[in-house]
Amino acid sequence: MTEAEILALPWRPCVGVMLVNPEGLVFAGKRIDNPGDAWQMPQGGIDKGESPRDAALRELGEEAGLPPSAVEIVAEAPDWLTYDLPHDLVPRIWKGRFRGQKQRWFLLRLTGSEDLIDIDAVHPEFSHWAWMEPDVLIEKIVPFKRDIYRSVFETFRDRRVN
């Protein structure tokens, strides 16, 4: 695909979840489909007719095994954030239909037991999970998502800890 073709593509509507524990550490999962040390927060597409809020709770359940009853929605980012995939990845991801993602981010607090976290899903996305400080996670996310993560952490900076 040419650069002009890629830039003409839309962004995939998506949500992201910044889940924090009582100490203010952030849930991160190590991507199962990346041979490197790539970690990220739960995220995923918004289904047709689904609200971003409902998508965030669904994605958290699919990727971390947490039911809505185990979390509290603390805040929703006021704006959509976008990122572009590296051009060489565009034809290989989402069948070349999107240039990247347009994300609505939510801050959720774990109110239930950490023992409820279960990444062994039907279609697992993570091989491991851990609680991390935001600056550590920024270093472990794939480089093309770092600016988004910085924006998310800045947006929710004052609301991370109880």
mmCIF file of C-alpha atoms in Angstrom:
data_model
loop_
_atom_site.group_PDB
_atom_site.id
_atom_site.type_symbol
_atom_site.label_atom_id
_atom_site.label_comp_id
_atom_site.label_asym_id
_atom_site.label_seq_id
_atom_site.Cartn_x
_atom_site.Cartn_y
_atom_site.Cartn_z
ATOM 1 C CA MET A 1 0.000 0.000 0.000
ATOM 2 C CA THR A 2 1.172 3.508 -0.706
ATOM 3 C CA GLU A 3 1.427 6.153 1.982
ATOM 4 C CA ALA A 4 -1.487 8.051 0.407
ATOM 5 C CA GLU A 5 -3.651 4.901 0.456
ATOM 6 C CA ILE A 6 -2.822 4.285 4.102
ATOM 7 C CA LEU A 7 -3.531 7.883 5.140
ATOM 8 C CA ALA A 8 -6.915 7.698 3.401
ATOM 9 C CA LEU A 9 -7.983 4.781 5.586
ATOM 10 C CA PRO A 10 -10.122 5.333 8.717
ATOM 11 C CA TRP A 11 -9.082 4.542 12.277
ATOM 12 C CA ARG A 12 -10.607 1.472 13.918
ATOM 13 C CA PRO A 13 -13.002 2.482 16.753
ATOM 14 C CA CYS A 14 -11.606 1.019 19.936
ATOM 15 C CA VAL A 15 -11.532 1.299 23.719
ATOM 16 C CA GLY A 16 -8.697 1.052 26.188
ATOM 17 C CA VAL A 17 -8.788 0.198 29.885
ATOM 18 C CA MET A 18 -6.374 1.536 32.468
ATOM 19 C CA LEU A 19 -7.084 -0.782 35.395
ATOM 20 C CA VAL A 20 -5.450 0.191 38.683
ATOM 21 C CA ASN A 21 -5.138 -1.676 41.946
ATOM 22 C CA PRO A 22 -5.521 -0.007 45.388
ATOM 23 C CA GLU A 23 -1.827 1.005 45.314
ATOM 24 C CA GLY A 24 -2.284 2.799 41.972
ATOM 25 C CA LEU A 25 -0.296 0.293 39.933
ATOM 26 C CA VAL A 26 -1.515 -0.429 36.401
ATOM 27 C CA PHE A 27 -2.553 -3.828 35.028
ATOM 28 C CA ALA A 28 -0.453 -4.866 32.023
ATOM 29 C CA GLY A 29 -0.442 -8.008 29.926
ATOM 30 C CA LYS A 30 2.409 -9.402 27.845
ATOM 31 C CA ARG A 31 1.159 -9.842 24.290
ATOM 32 C CA ILE A 32 0.982 -13.468 23.278
ATOM 33 C CA ASP A 33 1.395 -12.638 19.563
ATOM 34 C CA ASN A 34 4.619 -10.656 19.901
ATOM 35 C CA PRO A 35 7.952 -12.486 20.202
ATOM 36 C CA GLY A 36 9.461 -9.494 22.003
ATOM 37 C CA ASP A 37 8.775 -8.090 25.440
ATOM 38 C CA ALA A 38 5.622 -6.188 24.413
ATOM 39 C CA TRP A 39 3.197 -5.365 27.234
ATOM 40 C CA GLN A 40 -0.011 -3.357 27.093
ATOM 41 C CA MET A 41 -3.233 -2.498 28.874
ATOM 42 C CA PRO A 42 -6.479 -4.198 27.799
ATOM 43 C CA GLN A 43 -7.964 -2.736 24.650
ATOM 44 C CA GLY A 44 -10.128 -3.761 21.734
ATOM 45 C CA GLY A 45 -12.675 -2.866 19.119
ATOM 46 C CA ILE A 46 -16.146 -1.542 19.719
ATOM 47 C CA ASP A 47 -18.817 -3.861 18.343
ATOM 48 C CA LYS A 48 -21.633 -2.470 16.213
ATOM 49 C CA GLY A 49 -24.300 -0.935 18.462
ATOM 50 C CA GLU A 50 -22.084 -1.191 21.550
ATOM 51 C CA SER A 51 -21.290 1.841 23.711
ATOM 52 C CA PRO A 52 -17.629 2.557 24.500
ATOM 53 C CA ARG A 53 -18.356 1.951 28.201
ATOM 54 C CA ASP A 54 -19.874 -1.462 27.503
ATOM 55 C CA ALA A 55 -16.990 -2.298 25.157
ATOM 56 C CA ALA A 56 -14.468 -1.415 27.879
ATOM 57 C CA LEU A 57 -16.136 -3.752 30.384
ATOM 58 C CA ARG A 58 -16.429 -6.513 27.773
ATOM 59 C CA GLU A 59 -12.765 -6.195 26.750
ATOM 60 C CA LEU A 60 -11.640 -6.289 30.379
ATOM 61 C CA GLY A 61 -13.627 -9.496 30.823
ATOM 62 C CA GLU A 62 -12.262 -11.064 27.649
ATOM 63 C CA GLU A 63 -8.625 -10.147 28.270
ATOM 64 C CA ALA A 64 -8.314 -10.189 32.075
ATOM 65 C CA GLY A 65 -11.252 -12.381 33.073
ATOM 66 C CA LEU A 66 -12.690 -9.701 35.354
ATOM 67 C CA PRO A 67 -16.455 -9.333 35.688
ATOM 68 C CA PRO A 68 -17.957 -5.824 35.899
ATOM 69 C CA SER A 69 -18.755 -6.471 39.568
ATOM 70 C CA ALA A 70 -14.994 -6.600 40.354
ATOM 71 C CA VAL A 71 -14.250 -3.091 39.085
ATOM 72 C CA GLU A 72 -15.400 0.488 39.463
ATOM 73 C CA ILE A 73 -15.396 2.911 36.531
ATOM 74 C CA VAL A 74 -13.596 5.970 37.882
ATOM 75 C CA ALA A 75 -13.305 8.154 34.771
ATOM 76 C CA GLU A 76 -13.609 8.317 31.002
ATOM 77 C CA ALA A 77 -11.102 10.267 28.927
ATOM 78 C CA PRO A 78 -12.837 13.310 27.421
ATOM 79 C CA ASP A 79 -11.399 12.863 23.931
ATOM 80 C CA TRP A 80 -10.701 10.122 21.427
ATOM 81 C CA LEU A 81 -6.990 9.414 21.007
ATOM 82 C CA THR A 82 -5.553 8.121 17.740
ATOM 83 C CA TYR A 83 -2.438 6.308 16.642
ATOM 84 C CA ASP A 84 -1.235 5.095 13.274
ATOM 85 C CA LEU A 85 0.274 1.689 12.733
ATOM 86 C CA PRO A 86 3.709 1.530 11.132
ATOM 87 C CA HIS A 87 3.013 1.460 7.383
ATOM 88 C CA ASP A 88 4.451 -2.030 6.912
ATOM 89 C CA LEU A 89 1.886 -3.428 9.387
ATOM 90 C CA VAL A 90 -1.230 -1.855 7.849
ATOM 91 C CA PRO A 91 -1.766 -4.512 5.135
ATOM 92 C CA ARG A 92 -1.295 -7.333 7.690
ATOM 93 C CA ILE A 93 -3.524 -6.142 10.540
ATOM 94 C CA TRP A 94 -7.329 -5.910 10.310
ATOM 95 C CA LYS A 95 -7.091 -6.968 6.630
ATOM 96 C CA GLY A 96 -5.678 -3.568 5.664
ATOM 97 C CA ARG A 97 -8.958 -1.744 6.409
ATOM 98 C CA PHE A 98 -7.613 0.655 9.058
ATOM 99 C CA ARG A 99 -4.611 2.947 9.391
ATOM 100 C CA GLY A 100 -4.564 2.541 13.176
ATOM 101 C CA GLN A 101 -6.969 3.012 16.053
ATOM 102 C CA LYS A 102 -9.197 5.725 17.468
ATOM 103 C CA GLN A 103 -9.466 4.932 21.162
ATOM 104 C CA ARG A 104 -11.697 5.989 24.045
ATOM 105 C CA TRP A 105 -9.927 5.288 27.343
ATOM 106 C CA PHE A 106 -11.432 4.431 30.722
ATOM 107 C CA LEU A 107 -9.872 4.408 34.179
ATOM 108 C CA LEU A 108 -11.140 1.482 36.238
ATOM 109 C CA ARG A 109 -10.252 0.551 39.790
ATOM 110 C CA LEU A 110 -10.078 -3.061 40.923
ATOM 111 C CA THR A 111 -12.575 -3.426 43.779
ATOM 112 C CA GLY A 112 -12.734 -7.213 43.812
ATOM 113 C CA SER A 113 -10.045 -9.739 44.533
ATOM 114 C CA GLU A 114 -6.940 -9.869 42.376
ATOM 115 C CA ASP A 115 -7.514 -13.633 42.359
ATOM 116 C CA LEU A 116 -10.346 -13.047 39.858
ATOM 117 C CA ILE A 117 -7.818 -12.058 37.176
ATOM 118 C CA ASP A 118 -7.661 -14.861 34.616
ATOM 119 C CA ILE A 119 -5.847 -14.379 31.296
ATOM 120 C CA ASP A 120 -6.486 -17.970 30.129
ATOM 121 C CA ALA A 121 -9.341 -16.976 27.837
ATOM 122 C CA VAL A 122 -10.879 -18.795 24.884
ATOM 123 C CA HIS A 123 -8.771 -16.520 22.633
ATOM 124 C CA PRO A 124 -5.991 -15.342 24.958
ATOM 125 C CA GLU A 125 -4.168 -12.124 24.171
ATOM 126 C CA PHE A 126 -1.702 -12.195 27.056
ATOM 127 C CA SER A 127 0.799 -14.839 28.160
ATOM 128 C CA HIS A 128 1.576 -13.110 31.492
ATOM 129 C CA TRP A 129 0.248 -10.202 33.494
ATOM 130 C CA ALA A 130 1.682 -7.860 36.128
ATOM 131 C CA TRP A 131 1.006 -4.646 38.038
ATOM 132 C CA MET A 132 3.336 -1.887 36.808
ATOM 133 C CA GLU A 133 4.163 1.752 37.359
ATOM 134 C CA PRO A 134 3.128 3.829 34.319
ATOM 135 C CA ASP A 135 6.698 4.799 33.410
ATOM 136 C CA VAL A 136 7.721 1.123 33.326
ATOM 137 C CA LEU A 137 4.762 0.237 31.106
ATOM 138 C CA ILE A 138 5.577 3.072 28.687
ATOM 139 C CA GLU A 139 8.984 1.464 28.149
ATOM 140 C CA LYS A 140 7.392 -1.954 27.563
ATOM 141 C CA ILE A 141 4.680 -0.917 25.094
ATOM 142 C CA VAL A 142 5.416 -1.093 21.369
ATOM 143 C CA PRO A 143 6.979 2.245 20.338
ATOM 144 C CA PHE A 144 4.113 3.382 18.089
ATOM 145 C CA LYS A 145 1.723 3.366 21.093
ATOM 146 C CA ARG A 146 3.951 5.264 23.542
ATOM 147 C CA ASP A 147 2.440 8.700 22.881
ATOM 148 C CA ILE A 148 -1.072 7.333 23.481
ATOM 149 C CA TYR A 149 0.039 5.787 26.775
ATOM 150 C CA ARG A 150 1.672 9.032 27.879
ATOM 151 C CA SER A 151 -1.588 10.875 27.124
ATOM 152 C CA VAL A 152 -3.674 8.314 28.999
ATOM 153 C CA PHE A 153 -1.421 8.411 32.058
ATOM 154 C CA GLU A 154 -1.442 12.210 32.033
ATOM 155 C CA THR A 155 -5.248 12.305 31.678
ATOM 156 C CA PHE A 156 -5.755 10.026 34.683
ATOM 157 C CA ARG A 157 -2.666 11.120 36.677
ATOM 158 C CA ASP A 158 -4.539 12.599 39.642
ATOM 159 C CA ARG A 159 -7.124 9.800 39.890
ATOM 160 C CA ARG A 160 -4.927 6.690 39.953
ATOM 161 C CA VAL A 161 -4.710 6.212 43.708
ATOM 162 C CA ASN A 162 -7.667 6.040 46.135
#
